[in-house]
Every structure is written in C-alpha cells, then in structure tokens.
Amino acid sequence: MEQPIPRIAAIHSLAGFGRSSLAVIIPTLSAMGIQVCPIPTTVLSTHTGGLGEVEMRDLTNYIHPCVEHYKRLGLEFSCIYSGFLSNPSQAKEVSEFIQAYPGALAVVDPVMGDHGKPYRTYTAELMEQMRGLVGSADLITPNPTEAYLLLRRSYTPEPLTRQSLRSMLAQLGELGPKYVVITGVELASGGCANVGYAKEQNNFWMVPYDYVPTSYPGTGDIFASVLTGSMLRGDSFPIAMDRATQFVELAIKTTFSYGTDTRYGVMLERCLAWLTQNEVLKNYQLL
C-alpha cells in the first residue's frame, strides 16, 4: 500500500543548541507534511561555530543496526537524506542505506566546508568517501566551497559567470547525481543566487535572492530540507529550488531584523507557518 505521508530517513548530526542539523530538519519537513525518521551520526552539545568547547559523541556504530532494524520491520522510505558525517565509515554506512532502498530519492548534502576551507573534521579520506557517496545520490546541494572540493579544484572567491556556473554544475552532474544545486553563489553580473542543474532535461536554473550581510548556522540544512520536501510533494525541480530559496531568505531576514546572536541560528519558529501555505512560485529562471 502506498504511504499516505512521505517518509524520510534523515542521517545527520544532532546539535542540542544553535538551530542546525536535525534540530531544524525535523520541524521543517514536518511542517511540509513529511515524516522524518532521524538517524543521528553524531550528537553534539552545540554546533561547532563559535560556541566554545563542544561535547561530541560519535554514533557510527548505531547507523548499521538501526538500518537493519528498519529492514526487519519492513519500513519503506520515500527518501534517504544525509548531511554531516564525522568519519569515513559513516559515508560507507550511508551508501549501504541508499543501496538498501533503491526506489527512494537519495539526497546528499555534502557538508564539507565553507568560506573557502574544509571543516577541521574533514580528513582526506573522508573527502574521498564523500565524493563516492555523491556518486550514488540523486540530488546534491553543495555550497561553492564544497563544489570546488568535490571537483578537486582550488577555491577562488571571485564572483562566477553564468557560463562558469553551468560548467561547474555539469561537472558535478558527471559525478553521478541527476540534480545538482549550488547554494549561495555570488554572480559576476551582480547579486546572489542559488543555481541548479537537471541532468536528464539538460536544464540550468537560477533563483536570485536578496543578500543580507551576515551568516547563520543551519541555513544549508534548511535549504536542502525544503528543496527535498518540495520535490517529494510533487513540485518541479525549479519550483522546489524557488521554495527553498524564498523560505531561507524569509528566515534570514526575520532573524536579522531582531539582531539576535548569529551563533544561535535563524528564528525558524517564527517562519514555519509559511511552509504550510504551498504558494505558487515564479522567481526561478533559466541560468
């Protein structure tokens, strides 16, 4: 029998404070009418962005037994969705999970770095495993730093032309995924946008957004979650990109207006109702 509600296996870290990872993924997707089954890869007291010495517990040994239990129960998933991984073994576990559910949408958010540098937890071996995991995904959502890392290219901070973005998106698609989104791109023509590539249709898309002069943890998790949830609900790829872009922009602008500590993340609680309205969107355009 077809599931009345889409079900996602979310293989991510869980930070107790700071509005990131599973703490934002679960409410975001739930607001979109999607059931989230969290599979924590790591439990942290806070996210790792400037909140002092973090208490961290690795849960690599939990992932495989958890998946085996779900298989014994006969659970079906509409989507397998992974994010932050703390060691190479976890990438292998996620890959096996994806293989166990070949009919599910496989989403990999390759949380590897930002601002031109890999995160300190990312070893060369883990990066190589992440490249392999990306190859088994249907959809990936790197930021520019992660896009360069996946392509083994040196990071350049200069704004990108449409031609160079199309080339980069196509190269990422050659790694395996059907859909690629690069988030937080600064355009050579001016402004900022999230850009995407649908490989089977050979279409390149762009959704502009207003730049706000600050950054918050967890916005990448929120973007990938809304994008995934929107596609599972039947939105086209560019409409799903548009919905994710608008929601993250709303959350950032709302939070910025209050002037709260940026380390505490966006005020998701003030914005979730927007996701229940299912507005018709039209800000997307061809890249």
PDB file of C-alpha atoms in Angstrom:
ATOM      1  CA  MET A   1       0.000   0.000   0.000  1.00  0.00           C
ATOM      2  CA  GLU A   2       1.287   3.475  -0.864  1.00  0.00           C
ATOM      3  CA  GLN A   3       2.372   5.563   2.116  1.00  0.00           C
ATOM      4  CA  PRO A   4      -0.160   8.349   2.803  1.00  0.00           C
ATOM      5  CA  ILE A   5       2.670  10.526   4.135  1.00  0.00           C
ATOM      6  CA  PRO A   6       6.188  10.605   2.603  1.00  0.00           C
ATOM      7  CA  ARG A   7       8.789   9.188   4.998  1.00  0.00           C
ATOM      8  CA  ILE A   8      12.410  10.344   5.097  1.00  0.00           C
ATOM      9  CA  ALA A   9      15.376   8.675   6.774  1.00  0.00           C
ATOM     10  CA  ALA A  10      17.470  11.674   7.844  1.00  0.00           C
ATOM     11  CA  ILE A  11      21.072  10.672   8.552  1.00  0.00           C
ATOM     12  CA  HIS A  12      22.541  13.806  10.129  1.00  0.00           C
ATOM     13  CA  SER A  13      24.201  15.108  13.253  1.00  0.00           C
ATOM     14  CA  LEU A  14      22.115  16.365  16.176  1.00  0.00           C
ATOM     15  CA  ALA A  15      23.234  19.591  17.856  1.00  0.00           C
ATOM     16  CA  GLY A  16      21.363  20.393  21.052  1.00  0.00           C
ATOM     17  CA  PHE A  17      21.710  24.155  20.675  1.00  0.00           C
ATOM     18  CA  GLY A  18      22.221  26.507  17.748  1.00  0.00           C
ATOM     19  CA  ARG A  19      19.432  25.558  15.323  1.00  0.00           C
ATOM     20  CA  SER A  20      21.223  23.334  12.868  1.00  0.00           C
ATOM     21  CA  SER A  21      21.195  19.779  11.516  1.00  0.00           C
ATOM     22  CA  LEU A  22      18.373  17.568  12.814  1.00  0.00           C
ATOM     23  CA  ALA A  23      17.110  20.311  15.140  1.00  0.00           C
ATOM     24  CA  VAL A  24      15.941  22.272  12.074  1.00  0.00           C
ATOM     25  CA  ILE A  25      15.467  19.414   9.618  1.00  0.00           C
ATOM     26  CA  ILE A  26      12.743  17.689  11.651  1.00  0.00           C
ATOM     27  CA  PRO A  27      10.427  20.703  12.179  1.00  0.00           C
ATOM     28  CA  THR A  28      10.970  21.988   8.632  1.00  0.00           C
ATOM     29  CA  LEU A  29       9.988  18.739   6.941  1.00  0.00           C
ATOM     30  CA  SER A  30       7.208  18.076   9.451  1.00  0.00           C
ATOM     31  CA  ALA A  31       5.670  21.459   8.589  1.00  0.00           C
ATOM     32  CA  MET A  32       5.668  20.301   4.956  1.00  0.00           C
ATOM     33  CA  GLY A  33       3.687  17.188   5.862  1.00  0.00           C
ATOM     34  CA  ILE A  34       6.586  14.741   5.739  1.00  0.00           C
ATOM     35  CA  GLN A  35       7.560  12.214   8.402  1.00  0.00           C
ATOM     36  CA  VAL A  36      11.186  12.369   9.483  1.00  0.00           C
ATOM     37  CA  CYS A  37      12.933   9.337  10.955  1.00  0.00           C
ATOM     38  CA  PRO A  38      16.148  10.777  12.449  1.00  0.00           C
ATOM     39  CA  ILE A  39      19.301   8.650  12.420  1.00  0.00           C
ATOM     40  CA  PRO A  40      21.936  10.679  14.296  1.00  0.00           C
ATOM     41  CA  THR A  41      25.513  10.293  13.081  1.00  0.00           C
ATOM     42  CA  THR A  42      26.897  12.394  15.907  1.00  0.00           C
ATOM     43  CA  VAL A  43      25.396  14.079  18.964  1.00  0.00           C
ATOM     44  CA  LEU A  44      26.813  17.474  19.928  1.00  0.00           C
ATOM     45  CA  SER A  45      26.021  19.876  22.740  1.00  0.00           C
ATOM     46  CA  THR A  46      26.028  22.760  20.220  1.00  0.00           C
ATOM     47  CA  HIS A  47      27.063  23.251  16.628  1.00  0.00           C
ATOM     48  CA  THR A  48      30.782  23.861  16.114  1.00  0.00           C
ATOM     49  CA  GLY A  49      30.569  27.525  15.064  1.00  0.00           C
ATOM     50  CA  GLY A  50      31.997  29.573  17.898  1.00  0.00           C
ATOM     51  CA  LEU A  51      30.109  28.294  20.943  1.00  0.00           C
ATOM     52  CA  GLY A  52      33.078  27.098  22.942  1.00  0.00           C
ATOM     53  CA  GLU A  53      34.341  23.580  23.572  1.00  0.00           C
ATOM     54  CA  VAL A  54      31.714  21.220  22.175  1.00  0.00           C
ATOM     55  CA  GLU A  55      30.740  17.938  23.787  1.00  0.00           C
ATOM     56  CA  MET A  56      30.549  15.394  20.979  1.00  0.00           C
ATOM     57  CA  ARG A  57      29.631  11.700  20.807  1.00  0.00           C
ATOM     58  CA  ASP A  58      30.190   9.673  17.652  1.00  0.00           C
ATOM     59  CA  LEU A  59      27.353   7.269  16.756  1.00  0.00           C
ATOM     60  CA  THR A  60      28.890   5.408  13.830  1.00  0.00           C
ATOM     61  CA  ASN A  61      28.149   2.055  15.463  1.00  0.00           C
ATOM     62  CA  TYR A  62      24.462   2.978  15.706  1.00  0.00           C
ATOM     63  CA  ILE A  63      23.750   3.518  11.996  1.00  0.00           C
ATOM     64  CA  HIS A  64      24.013  -0.048  10.658  1.00  0.00           C
ATOM     65  CA  PRO A  65      21.993  -1.735  13.451  1.00  0.00           C
ATOM     66  CA  CYS A  66      19.354   0.979  13.078  1.00  0.00           C
ATOM     67  CA  VAL A  67      19.021   0.303   9.347  1.00  0.00           C
ATOM     68  CA  GLU A  68      18.856  -3.443   9.947  1.00  0.00           C
ATOM     69  CA  HIS A  69      16.019  -2.916  12.421  1.00  0.00           C
ATOM     70  CA  TYR A  70      14.076  -0.845   9.893  1.00  0.00           C
ATOM     71  CA  LYS A  71      14.570  -3.562   7.276  1.00  0.00           C
ATOM     72  CA  ARG A  72      13.269  -6.229   9.688  1.00  0.00           C
ATOM     73  CA  LEU A  73      10.209  -4.054  10.263  1.00  0.00           C
ATOM     74  CA  GLY A  74       9.649  -3.782   6.517  1.00  0.00           C
ATOM     75  CA  LEU A  75       9.706   0.008   6.645  1.00  0.00           C
ATOM     76  CA  GLU A  76       9.707   1.844   3.335  1.00  0.00           C
ATOM     77  CA  PHE A  77      11.229   5.268   2.765  1.00  0.00           C
ATOM     78  CA  SER A  78      10.447   7.876   0.139  1.00  0.00           C
ATOM     79  CA  CYS A  79      13.874   9.438   0.626  1.00  0.00           C
ATOM     80  CA  ILE A  80      17.279   8.769   2.174  1.00  0.00           C
ATOM     81  CA  TYR A  81      18.789  12.144   3.128  1.00  0.00           C
ATOM     82  CA  SER A  82      22.278  12.555   4.591  1.00  0.00           C
ATOM     83  CA  GLY A  83      24.253  15.518   5.872  1.00  0.00           C
ATOM     84  CA  PHE A  84      27.182  15.997   8.256  1.00  0.00           C
ATOM     85  CA  LEU A  85      29.331  12.874   8.632  1.00  0.00           C
ATOM     86  CA  SER A  86      32.129  12.656  11.177  1.00  0.00           C
ATOM     87  CA  ASN A  87      34.277   9.859   9.715  1.00  0.00           C
ATOM     88  CA  PRO A  88      34.777   7.797   6.536  1.00  0.00           C
ATOM     89  CA  SER A  89      32.933   4.769   7.915  1.00  0.00           C
ATOM     90  CA  GLN A  90      29.724   6.799   8.105  1.00  0.00           C
ATOM     91  CA  ALA A  91      29.890   7.540   4.369  1.00  0.00           C
ATOM     92  CA  LYS A  92      30.041   3.800   3.706  1.00  0.00           C
ATOM     93  CA  GLU A  93      27.060   3.221   6.025  1.00  0.00           C
ATOM     94  CA  VAL A  94      25.005   5.874   4.206  1.00  0.00           C
ATOM     95  CA  SER A  95      25.920   4.358   0.840  1.00  0.00           C
ATOM     96  CA  GLU A  96      24.703   0.939   2.026  1.00  0.00           C
ATOM     97  CA  PHE A  97      21.479   2.523   3.285  1.00  0.00           C
ATOM     98  CA  ILE A  98      20.887   4.097  -0.127  1.00  0.00           C
ATOM     99  CA  GLN A  99      21.531   0.747  -1.818  1.00  0.00           C
ATOM    100  CA  ALA A 100      19.037  -0.945   0.523  1.00  0.00           C
ATOM    101  CA  TYR A 101      16.268   1.400  -0.712  1.00  0.00           C
ATOM    102  CA  PRO A 102      16.864   1.794  -4.466  1.00  0.00           C
ATOM    103  CA  GLY A 103      13.410   3.272  -5.062  1.00  0.00           C
ATOM    104  CA  ALA A 104      13.923   6.138  -2.603  1.00  0.00           C
ATOM    105  CA  LEU A 105      15.121   9.611  -3.590  1.00  0.00           C
ATOM    106  CA  ALA A 106      18.760   9.750  -2.458  1.00  0.00           C
ATOM    107  CA  VAL A 107      19.744  13.224  -1.224  1.00  0.00           C
ATOM    108  CA  VAL A 108      23.292  14.013  -0.125  1.00  0.00           C
ATOM    109  CA  ASP A 109      24.091  17.381   1.399  1.00  0.00           C
ATOM    110  CA  PRO A 110      27.903  17.187   1.304  1.00  0.00           C
ATOM    111  CA  VAL A 111      28.639  19.156   4.465  1.00  0.00           C
ATOM    112  CA  MET A 112      32.400  19.545   3.945  1.00  0.00           C
ATOM    113  CA  GLY A 113      33.342  23.197   4.436  1.00  0.00           C
ATOM    114  CA  ASP A 114      32.552  26.863   3.913  1.00  0.00           C
ATOM    115  CA  HIS A 115      34.225  30.202   3.198  1.00  0.00           C
ATOM    116  CA  GLY A 116      36.842  28.507   1.026  1.00  0.00           C
ATOM    117  CA  LYS A 117      38.082  25.995   3.617  1.00  0.00           C
ATOM    118  CA  PRO A 118      37.139  22.433   4.604  1.00  0.00           C
ATOM    119  CA  TYR A 119      35.873  21.881   8.128  1.00  0.00           C
ATOM    120  CA  ARG A 120      38.559  20.775  10.556  1.00  0.00           C
ATOM    121  CA  THR A 121      36.885  17.370  10.975  1.00  0.00           C
ATOM    122  CA  TYR A 122      37.254  16.584   7.260  1.00  0.00           C
ATOM    123  CA  THR A 123      40.222  14.364   6.520  1.00  0.00           C
ATOM    124  CA  ALA A 124      41.424  13.494   3.020  1.00  0.00           C
ATOM    125  CA  GLU A 125      39.917  10.012   3.413  1.00  0.00           C
ATOM    126  CA  LEU A 126      36.537  11.385   4.434  1.00  0.00           C
ATOM    127  CA  MET A 127      36.531  13.757   1.461  1.00  0.00           C
ATOM    128  CA  GLU A 128      37.241  10.854  -0.871  1.00  0.00           C
ATOM    129  CA  GLN A 129      34.423   8.830   0.663  1.00  0.00           C
ATOM    130  CA  MET A 130      32.093  11.814   0.289  1.00  0.00           C
ATOM    131  CA  ARG A 131      32.909  12.008  -3.424  1.00  0.00           C
ATOM    132  CA  GLY A 132      31.920   8.364  -3.723  1.00  0.00           C
ATOM    133  CA  LEU A 133      28.712   8.966  -1.779  1.00  0.00           C
ATOM    134  CA  VAL A 134      27.801  11.878  -4.052  1.00  0.00           C
ATOM    135  CA  GLY A 135      28.050   9.438  -6.956  1.00  0.00           C
ATOM    136  CA  SER A 136      25.201   7.357  -5.523  1.00  0.00           C
ATOM    137  CA  ALA A 137      22.930  10.374  -4.928  1.00  0.00           C
ATOM    138  CA  ASP A 138      20.007  11.644  -6.988  1.00  0.00           C
ATOM    139  CA  LEU A 139      20.309  15.178  -5.588  1.00  0.00           C
ATOM    140  CA  ILE A 140      23.238  17.058  -4.044  1.00  0.00           C
ATOM    141  CA  THR A 141      23.320  20.547  -2.505  1.00  0.00           C
ATOM    142  CA  PRO A 142      26.912  21.805  -2.056  1.00  0.00           C
ATOM    143  CA  ASN A 143      27.834  25.390  -1.322  1.00  0.00           C
ATOM    144  CA  PRO A 144      30.614  26.902  -3.515  1.00  0.00           C
ATOM    145  CA  THR A 145      33.401  25.679  -1.207  1.00  0.00           C
ATOM    146  CA  GLU A 146      32.027  22.144  -1.282  1.00  0.00           C
ATOM    147  CA  ALA A 147      31.539  22.276  -5.048  1.00  0.00           C
ATOM    148  CA  TYR A 148      35.230  23.094  -5.513  1.00  0.00           C
ATOM    149  CA  LEU A 149      36.241  20.354  -3.059  1.00  0.00           C
ATOM    150  CA  LEU A 150      34.125  17.751  -4.848  1.00  0.00           C
ATOM    151  CA  LEU A 151      35.698  18.729  -8.172  1.00  0.00           C
ATOM    152  CA  ARG A 152      39.210  18.755  -6.683  1.00  0.00           C
ATOM    153  CA  ARG A 153      39.673  22.346  -7.755  1.00  0.00           C
ATOM    154  CA  SER A 154      41.342  25.177  -5.846  1.00  0.00           C
ATOM    155  CA  TYR A 155      38.789  27.550  -4.377  1.00  0.00           C
ATOM    156  CA  THR A 156      38.542  31.013  -5.912  1.00  0.00           C
ATOM    157  CA  PRO A 157      36.404  33.656  -4.165  1.00  0.00           C
ATOM    158  CA  GLU A 158      35.671  35.681  -7.303  1.00  0.00           C
ATOM    159  CA  PRO A 159      32.032  36.024  -8.481  1.00  0.00           C
ATOM    160  CA  LEU A 160      31.130  33.465 -11.132  1.00  0.00           C
ATOM    161  CA  THR A 161      29.775  33.976 -14.624  1.00  0.00           C
ATOM    162  CA  ARG A 162      26.742  32.069 -15.851  1.00  0.00           C
ATOM    163  CA  GLN A 163      28.943  30.126 -18.247  1.00  0.00           C
ATOM    164  CA  SER A 164      31.349  29.039 -15.494  1.00  0.00           C
ATOM    165  CA  LEU A 165      28.429  28.065 -13.258  1.00  0.00           C
ATOM    166  CA  ARG A 166      26.854  25.946 -15.970  1.00  0.00           C
ATOM    167  CA  SER A 167      30.216  24.237 -16.492  1.00  0.00           C
ATOM    168  CA  MET A 168      30.635  23.570 -12.772  1.00  0.00           C
ATOM    169  CA  LEU A 169      27.096  22.245 -12.400  1.00  0.00           C
ATOM    170  CA  ALA A 170      27.547  19.904 -15.363  1.00  0.00           C
ATOM    171  CA  GLN A 171      30.845  18.605 -13.971  1.00  0.00           C
ATOM    172  CA  LEU A 172      29.177  17.876 -10.630  1.00  0.00           C
ATOM    173  CA  GLY A 173      26.421  16.077 -12.520  1.00  0.00           C
ATOM    174  CA  GLU A 174      29.068  13.894 -14.166  1.00  0.00           C
ATOM    175  CA  LEU A 175      29.914  12.558 -10.703  1.00  0.00           C
ATOM    176  CA  GLY A 176      26.526  10.814 -10.693  1.00  0.00           C
ATOM    177  CA  PRO A 177      23.602  12.873  -9.341  1.00  0.00           C
ATOM    178  CA  LYS A 178      20.585  13.700 -11.510  1.00  0.00           C
ATOM    179  CA  TYR A 179      20.068  17.055  -9.804  1.00  0.00           C
ATOM    180  CA  VAL A 180      22.691  19.497  -8.543  1.00  0.00           C
ATOM    181  CA  VAL A 181      22.162  22.725  -6.611  1.00  0.00           C
ATOM    182  CA  ILE A 182      24.991  25.067  -5.630  1.00  0.00           C
ATOM    183  CA  THR A 183      23.821  27.385  -2.863  1.00  0.00           C
ATOM    184  CA  GLY A 184      24.983  30.886  -2.014  1.00  0.00           C
ATOM    185  CA  VAL A 185      26.592  31.857  -5.306  1.00  0.00           C
ATOM    186  CA  GLU A 186      27.837  35.391  -5.967  1.00  0.00           C
ATOM    187  CA  LEU A 187      27.188  36.273  -9.614  1.00  0.00           C
ATOM    188  CA  ALA A 188      29.651  38.142 -11.826  1.00  0.00           C
ATOM    189  CA  SER A 189      26.657  40.018 -13.258  1.00  0.00           C
ATOM    190  CA  GLY A 190      25.749  41.211  -9.765  1.00  0.00           C
ATOM    191  CA  GLY A 191      23.640  39.832  -6.946  1.00  0.00           C
ATOM    192  CA  CYS A 192      23.383  36.393  -5.409  1.00  0.00           C
ATOM    193  CA  ALA A 193      21.525  33.247  -6.372  1.00  0.00           C
ATOM    194  CA  ASN A 194      21.108  29.541  -5.858  1.00  0.00           C
ATOM    195  CA  VAL A 195      21.784  27.697  -9.102  1.00  0.00           C
ATOM    196  CA  GLY A 196      20.753  24.233 -10.233  1.00  0.00           C
ATOM    197  CA  TYR A 197      21.106  21.616 -12.942  1.00  0.00           C
ATOM    198  CA  ALA A 198      18.619  18.933 -14.006  1.00  0.00           C
ATOM    199  CA  LYS A 199      20.820  16.478 -15.895  1.00  0.00           C
ATOM    200  CA  GLU A 200      18.177  14.436 -17.709  1.00  0.00           C
ATOM    201  CA  GLN A 201      16.495  17.570 -19.099  1.00  0.00           C
ATOM    202  CA  ASN A 202      19.867  19.343 -19.507  1.00  0.00           C
ATOM    203  CA  ASN A 203      18.326  22.458 -17.959  1.00  0.00           C
ATOM    204  CA  PHE A 204      20.193  25.003 -15.836  1.00  0.00           C
ATOM    205  CA  TRP A 205      18.202  27.102 -13.353  1.00  0.00           C
ATOM    206  CA  MET A 206      18.769  30.119 -11.151  1.00  0.00           C
ATOM    207  CA  VAL A 207      16.787  31.623  -8.260  1.00  0.00           C
ATOM    208  CA  PRO A 208      18.041  35.083  -7.161  1.00  0.00           C
ATOM    209  CA  TYR A 209      17.764  36.242  -3.563  1.00  0.00           C
ATOM    210  CA  ASP A 210      18.473  39.386  -1.547  1.00  0.00           C
ATOM    211  CA  TYR A 211      21.840  39.396   0.156  1.00  0.00           C
ATOM    212  CA  VAL A 212      21.856  40.028   3.922  1.00  0.00           C
ATOM    213  CA  PRO A 213      25.273  40.975   5.388  1.00  0.00           C
ATOM    214  CA  THR A 214      25.563  38.152   7.920  1.00  0.00           C
ATOM    215  CA  SER A 215      25.500  34.373   8.090  1.00  0.00           C
ATOM    216  CA  TYR A 216      23.732  31.862  10.313  1.00  0.00           C
ATOM    217  CA  PRO A 217      24.383  28.190  11.008  1.00  0.00           C
ATOM    218  CA  GLY A 218      21.834  25.685   9.753  1.00  0.00           C
ATOM    219  CA  THR A 219      20.616  27.589   6.704  1.00  0.00           C
ATOM    220  CA  GLY A 220      22.119  24.975   4.382  1.00  0.00           C
ATOM    221  CA  ASP A 221      20.264  22.252   6.283  1.00  0.00           C
ATOM    222  CA  ILE A 222      17.029  24.211   5.993  1.00  0.00           C
ATOM    223  CA  PHE A 223      17.504  24.852   2.274  1.00  0.00           C
ATOM    224  CA  ALA A 224      18.203  21.202   1.473  1.00  0.00           C
ATOM    225  CA  SER A 225      15.240  20.114   3.596  1.00  0.00           C
ATOM    226  CA  VAL A 226      12.739  22.422   1.896  1.00  0.00           C
ATOM    227  CA  LEU A 227      14.125  21.509  -1.526  1.00  0.00           C
ATOM    228  CA  THR A 228      13.779  17.804  -0.755  1.00  0.00           C
ATOM    229  CA  GLY A 229      10.340  18.132   0.811  1.00  0.00           C
ATOM    230  CA  SER A 230       9.086  20.201  -2.100  1.00  0.00           C
ATOM    231  CA  MET A 231      10.236  17.621  -4.644  1.00  0.00           C
ATOM    232  CA  LEU A 232       8.667  14.802  -2.634  1.00  0.00           C
ATOM    233  CA  ARG A 233       5.373  16.709  -2.672  1.00  0.00           C
ATOM    234  CA  GLY A 234       5.470  16.845  -6.466  1.00  0.00           C
ATOM    235  CA  ASP A 235       6.960  20.260  -7.215  1.00  0.00           C
ATOM    236  CA  SER A 236       9.171  20.570 -10.272  1.00  0.00           C
ATOM    237  CA  PHE A 237      12.894  20.997  -9.633  1.00  0.00           C
ATOM    238  CA  PRO A 238      12.967  24.784 -10.312  1.00  0.00           C
ATOM    239  CA  ILE A 239       9.840  25.363  -8.204  1.00  0.00           C
ATOM    240  CA  ALA A 240      11.411  23.352  -5.375  1.00  0.00           C
ATOM    241  CA  MET A 241      14.567  25.479  -5.673  1.00  0.00           C
ATOM    242  CA  ASP A 242      12.410  28.596  -5.552  1.00  0.00           C
ATOM    243  CA  ARG A 243      10.504  27.436  -2.475  1.00  0.00           C
ATOM    244  CA  ALA A 244      13.710  26.597  -0.610  1.00  0.00           C
ATOM    245  CA  THR A 245      15.321  29.902  -1.581  1.00  0.00           C
ATOM    246  CA  GLN A 246      12.348  32.002  -0.505  1.00  0.00           C
ATOM    247  CA  PHE A 247      11.976  30.231   2.819  1.00  0.00           C
ATOM    248  CA  VAL A 248      15.636  30.596   3.759  1.00  0.00           C
ATOM    249  CA  GLU A 249      15.535  34.261   2.720  1.00  0.00           C
ATOM    250  CA  LEU A 250      12.446  34.762   4.900  1.00  0.00           C
ATOM    251  CA  ALA A 251      14.109  33.079   7.883  1.00  0.00           C
ATOM    252  CA  ILE A 252      17.322  35.094   7.495  1.00  0.00           C
ATOM    253  CA  LYS A 253      15.560  38.454   7.069  1.00  0.00           C
ATOM    254  CA  THR A 254      13.250  37.738  10.010  1.00  0.00           C
ATOM    255  CA  THR A 255      16.176  36.868  12.268  1.00  0.00           C
ATOM    256  CA  PHE A 256      18.329  39.766  11.065  1.00  0.00           C
ATOM    257  CA  SER A 257      15.548  42.216  11.939  1.00  0.00           C
ATOM    258  CA  TYR A 258      15.716  41.153  15.603  1.00  0.00           C
ATOM    259  CA  GLY A 259      19.500  41.472  15.821  1.00  0.00           C
ATOM    260  CA  THR A 260      19.943  38.216  17.731  1.00  0.00           C
ATOM    261  CA  ASP A 261      23.285  36.477  18.198  1.00  0.00           C
ATOM    262  CA  THR A 262      24.114  34.936  14.812  1.00  0.00           C
ATOM    263  CA  ARG A 263      25.572  31.848  16.525  1.00  0.00           C
ATOM    264  CA  TYR A 264      22.070  30.939  17.704  1.00  0.00           C
ATOM    265  CA  GLY A 265      20.797  30.316  14.180  1.00  0.00           C
ATOM    266  CA  VAL A 266      17.707  31.602  12.412  1.00  0.00           C
ATOM    267  CA  MET A 267      14.375  32.114  14.162  1.00  0.00           C
ATOM    268  CA  LEU A 268      12.801  29.135  12.451  1.00  0.00           C
ATOM    269  CA  GLU A 269       9.874  29.096  14.854  1.00  0.00           C
ATOM    270  CA  ARG A 270       8.637  32.460  13.535  1.00  0.00           C
ATOM    271  CA  CYS A 271       8.615  31.283   9.926  1.00  0.00           C
ATOM    272  CA  LEU A 272       7.431  27.666   9.728  1.00  0.00           C
ATOM    273  CA  ALA A 273       3.820  28.614   9.000  1.00  0.00           C
ATOM    274  CA  TRP A 274       4.892  29.869   5.545  1.00  0.00           C
ATOM    275  CA  LEU A 275       5.711  26.310   4.528  1.00  0.00           C
ATOM    276  CA  THR A 276       2.115  25.217   5.089  1.00  0.00           C
ATOM    277  CA  GLN A 277       0.720  27.708   2.552  1.00  0.00           C
ATOM    278  CA  ASN A 278       2.095  25.972  -0.579  1.00  0.00           C
ATOM    279  CA  GLU A 279       2.282  29.223  -2.539  1.00  0.00           C
ATOM    280  CA  VAL A 280       2.629  29.211  -6.328  1.00  0.00           C
ATOM    281  CA  LEU A 281       6.134  30.454  -7.079  1.00  0.00           C
ATOM    282  CA  LYS A 282       7.658  32.071 -10.153  1.00  0.00           C
ATOM    283  CA  ASN A 283      11.022  33.600  -9.247  1.00  0.00           C
ATOM    284  CA  TYR A 284      13.032  30.844 -10.924  1.00  0.00           C
ATOM    285  CA  GLN A 285      14.643  31.496 -14.290  1.00  0.00           C
ATOM    286  CA  LEU A 286      16.946  29.765 -16.723  1.00  0.00           C
ATOM    287  CA  LEU A 287      20.634  30.173 -15.978  1.00  0.00           C
TER     288      LEU A 287
END
